[in-house]
Amino acid sequence: MFRNIGIVSAVSSKTIEKAVLEVVSIISEKGCKAYLDNRIVLNSASANMEVLPVAALSEKCDLIISIGGDGTLLQAATLTYPHEVALLGINLGRLGFLADLPPDNLKVDLGAILEGDIVTEERSVLGCEVVRSEKVIATCHGLNDVVIQKWNSARLITLNTYVNDKFLHSQRGDGMIVATPTGSTAYAMSGGGPILDPEIDALALVPICPHTLTNRPIVISDKAMIEIRIATERDDQARLTCDGNSIHDLLRGDKIFISRKAKAIKLAHPSKNNHYATLRAKLNWALDPC
C-alpha cells in the first residue's frame, strides 16, 4: 500500500533512536523505503534509509510517521502542509490525542498498518493573516488553533471580534482561542471550550479568562471569516501564536483574519481507531459498562 515512508521527530534521545530503528526495521521487512528527518541523530544507520529535510519528505513519501507526542505531529503537519500525505503518530509523549499508536507493540501494529489495516480522515486547517496599516505582515496555518493572547503585560487586552463582517463582541480578558475540532481537545478545552467531533464542520471561539463572566465560548460554522481587531490601550501587549508556535507581536489597530483553508490534513490511524474510546481513555472518563 505504501512504498516510501518518512520518519520525523522533533528531538533526539535514546528512546527516540530505539523507536526510529525499530520502525525502519519494520518498514524494511514490508519492502518499503524509509526516509529520515535530518534533525534526528542516530548512532547507527540502516542501508534502507535516506536522510532528507522535513519539508522534502512530503514530496517524496506517501506516508509520514511522527515519533514523539502530539506536538511532534503538529510540527510535522505544519511543515508538510499543503502536500496531501497521510500522517501517522507513534506516541512517546503524554496524552497522545493525535499520535495514537502506542510504542509497545509496533512490530504487530505498524506491520498491520503497512499492509493496509489503516483508516485515514481529513482534519480541517486554519489559515491566518495579520494586517497592519492595510498590509499583510504575517501569515500562518495550524491544525489545532490560532491564539491571540496578552504577552508582556499583566494588564487585560481588549479584542473586538467580527464573524462574516458582523460584530460579535468586544472582550476584555487574557485573549482568544480559535480552535478546529482537532484543537478542541487542546488549549481550547483547558479554557472551558466544548469538545467538537472531528466530523463537524465547525470552529470554536474560546475566550481566555474574560473579565465579563457571561462572555462564553461559541461554536460557529467553519465557513465563516473571523476578524479580530486589537483594541488594547497600549502597544506591545499581545501576541499571535499558531499550534503553540509564536508568530508575531500584535499592536493596537492590527486586524487578524482567520478562516478554514481549502485543503485539509490527512491523519492516519489503525483501523480499530474509535474517537470516543480515545476521549474516554485520554480524559479518564467512566469506562464502557458493557
XYZ file of C-alpha atoms in Angstrom, residues 18-247:
230
model
C 15.400 2.973 19.607
C 11.914 3.650 18.222
C 13.274 5.007 14.924
C 15.484 1.975 14.335
C 12.594 -0.363 15.129
C 10.320 1.500 12.706
C 12.985 1.425 9.978
C 13.371 -2.325 10.508
C 9.611 -2.885 10.176
C 9.469 -0.694 7.073
C 12.289 -2.723 5.504
C 10.587 -6.013 6.327
C 7.497 -4.833 4.454
C 9.544 -3.981 1.362
C 9.244 -0.208 1.765
C 11.864 2.556 1.699
C 12.491 4.729 4.780
C 13.321 8.442 4.600
C 14.568 10.018 7.816
C 14.069 13.556 9.150
C 17.527 15.152 9.092
C 17.037 16.534 12.621
C 17.206 13.020 14.091
C 20.679 11.989 15.260
C 21.379 8.248 15.186
C 24.472 6.429 16.410
C 23.792 3.685 13.889
C 22.229 3.656 10.447
C 20.372 1.369 8.079
C 21.113 0.686 4.438
C 17.403 1.096 3.726
C 17.346 4.674 4.999
C 17.876 8.048 3.339
C 18.097 11.375 5.196
C 16.097 14.389 3.968
C 14.856 17.751 5.304
C 11.331 17.521 6.729
C 9.815 19.702 4.000
C 11.209 17.357 1.333
C 9.691 14.279 2.957
C 6.174 15.312 1.960
C 7.179 15.418 -1.707
C 8.936 12.058 -1.595
C 6.727 9.971 0.687
C 3.175 8.633 0.675
C 3.110 8.171 4.473
C 4.902 10.111 7.209
C 5.339 8.588 10.660
C 5.753 11.031 13.539
C 7.624 9.651 16.570
C 7.082 11.659 19.752
C 3.963 13.327 21.104
C 1.136 15.415 19.699
C 3.479 18.407 19.469
C 5.778 16.482 17.148
C 2.862 15.525 14.918
C 1.587 19.119 14.873
C 5.017 20.295 13.798
C 5.131 17.660 11.062
C 1.677 18.745 9.892
C 2.802 22.378 9.676
C 5.978 21.549 7.757
C 4.366 19.159 5.270
C 1.187 21.151 4.538
C -0.342 21.522 1.925
C 1.001 18.257 0.492
C -1.681 15.596 0.828
C 0.438 12.962 2.546
C -1.009 10.909 5.400
C 0.423 11.451 8.906
C 0.625 8.624 11.448
C 1.720 9.290 15.034
C 3.596 6.933 17.354
C 3.090 8.271 20.862
C 6.174 8.664 23.035
C 4.723 11.759 24.679
C 1.967 12.278 27.228
C -1.707 12.181 26.189
C -1.429 11.335 22.512
C -4.771 12.513 21.109
C -3.273 12.706 17.623
C -0.268 10.410 17.957
C -2.400 7.461 18.960
C -0.256 4.437 18.057
C 1.357 3.014 21.237
C 5.051 2.066 21.022
C 4.882 -1.224 22.902
C 3.694 -3.488 20.076
C 4.974 -1.796 16.929
C 6.028 -4.932 15.086
C 2.429 -6.139 15.005
C 0.516 -2.839 14.938
C 2.708 -0.925 12.487
C 3.211 -4.037 10.400
C -0.555 -4.383 10.013
C -0.885 -0.705 9.072
C 1.760 -1.021 6.360
C -0.192 -3.971 4.983
C -3.338 -1.836 4.682
C -5.026 -2.154 8.091
C -5.477 1.601 8.250
C -8.093 4.345 8.118
C -7.498 7.963 7.149
C -9.511 11.056 7.936
C -9.290 14.665 6.846
C -8.860 17.307 9.545
C -9.555 20.981 8.869
C -6.748 23.543 8.905
C -6.930 27.189 9.956
C -5.324 29.924 7.902
C -4.466 33.285 9.440
C -3.333 36.709 8.225
C -2.216 39.677 10.304
C -2.977 43.027 8.660
C -1.326 46.241 9.831
C -1.909 49.562 8.059
C -3.638 47.698 5.203
C -0.620 45.409 4.638
C -0.304 41.687 5.428
C 2.662 41.413 7.798
C 2.371 37.755 8.870
C 0.629 34.542 7.857
C 0.365 31.091 9.405
C -1.658 27.897 9.292
C -2.478 25.427 12.025
C -4.166 22.116 12.663
C -5.154 22.884 16.258
C -5.680 26.572 16.900
C -4.831 30.204 16.413
C -4.435 32.113 19.680
C -4.297 35.822 20.456
C -3.078 36.360 23.999
C -1.648 39.000 26.272
C 2.108 38.886 26.265
C 4.463 41.199 28.161
C 1.964 42.840 30.461
C -0.240 41.778 33.356
C -2.980 44.056 32.010
C -6.034 42.752 30.200
C -6.224 43.112 26.441
C -9.290 44.230 24.509
C -10.351 42.311 21.404
C -13.202 43.216 19.054
C -14.475 40.155 17.194
C -16.436 40.027 13.933
C -17.894 36.993 12.149
C -18.586 37.460 8.430
C -18.294 41.238 8.924
C -20.932 41.165 11.683
C -19.883 42.448 15.097
C -19.894 39.646 17.688
C -18.478 41.216 20.839
C -15.845 43.353 22.488
C -13.976 41.367 25.093
C -11.533 42.304 27.829
C -9.515 39.376 29.093
C -6.323 37.423 28.522
C -7.062 36.600 24.888
C -8.988 34.427 22.462
C -8.567 30.878 21.130
C -9.937 29.972 17.700
C -9.904 26.176 17.522
C -10.673 23.495 14.963
C -12.408 20.282 16.065
C -8.915 18.781 16.318
C -7.799 21.613 18.581
C -10.944 21.470 20.706
C -9.262 18.876 22.965
C -6.149 21.033 23.428
C -5.797 24.601 24.765
C -9.448 25.349 23.968
C -10.621 22.551 26.262
C -8.425 23.890 29.073
C -10.137 27.251 28.554
C -13.579 25.707 29.079
C -14.434 25.253 25.415
C -16.595 22.431 24.023
C -15.173 19.220 22.578
C -16.097 19.087 18.882
C -16.499 15.859 16.959
C -13.865 15.809 14.168
C -16.613 15.268 11.590
C -18.381 18.531 12.487
C -17.760 21.472 10.132
C -17.331 23.993 12.921
C -14.898 26.204 14.803
C -14.848 27.150 18.474
C -14.170 30.679 19.722
C -12.991 30.373 23.313
C -12.234 33.488 25.392
C -9.269 33.228 27.763
C -10.202 34.409 31.265
C -12.754 37.031 30.128
C -13.451 39.816 32.604
C -17.171 39.539 31.813
C -18.271 36.120 33.049
C -21.150 35.920 30.565
C -18.653 36.021 27.689
C -18.727 32.302 26.931
C -17.274 30.032 24.216
C -19.259 29.979 20.983
C -19.349 27.459 18.127
C -19.626 28.831 14.588
C -19.586 27.451 11.054
C -16.122 26.728 9.677
C -17.194 28.534 6.506
C -17.119 31.831 8.416
C -14.474 34.528 8.165
C -13.366 35.614 11.626
C -11.853 39.046 12.142
C -10.320 40.023 15.473
C -9.179 43.606 15.987
C -6.641 44.546 18.626
C -8.119 47.359 20.700
C -5.703 47.455 23.630
C -4.898 50.813 25.198
C -1.149 50.233 24.848
C 1.095 48.628 22.244
C 3.218 45.501 22.734
C 0.691 43.748 24.928
C -0.494 40.932 22.637
C 0.994 38.137 20.562
C -0.276 35.699 17.940
C 0.539 32.001 18.228
C -0.435 29.105 15.985
C -0.327 25.497 17.199
C 1.877 26.713 20.041
C 4.366 28.497 17.790
C 4.928 32.219 18.294
C 4.111 34.039 15.033
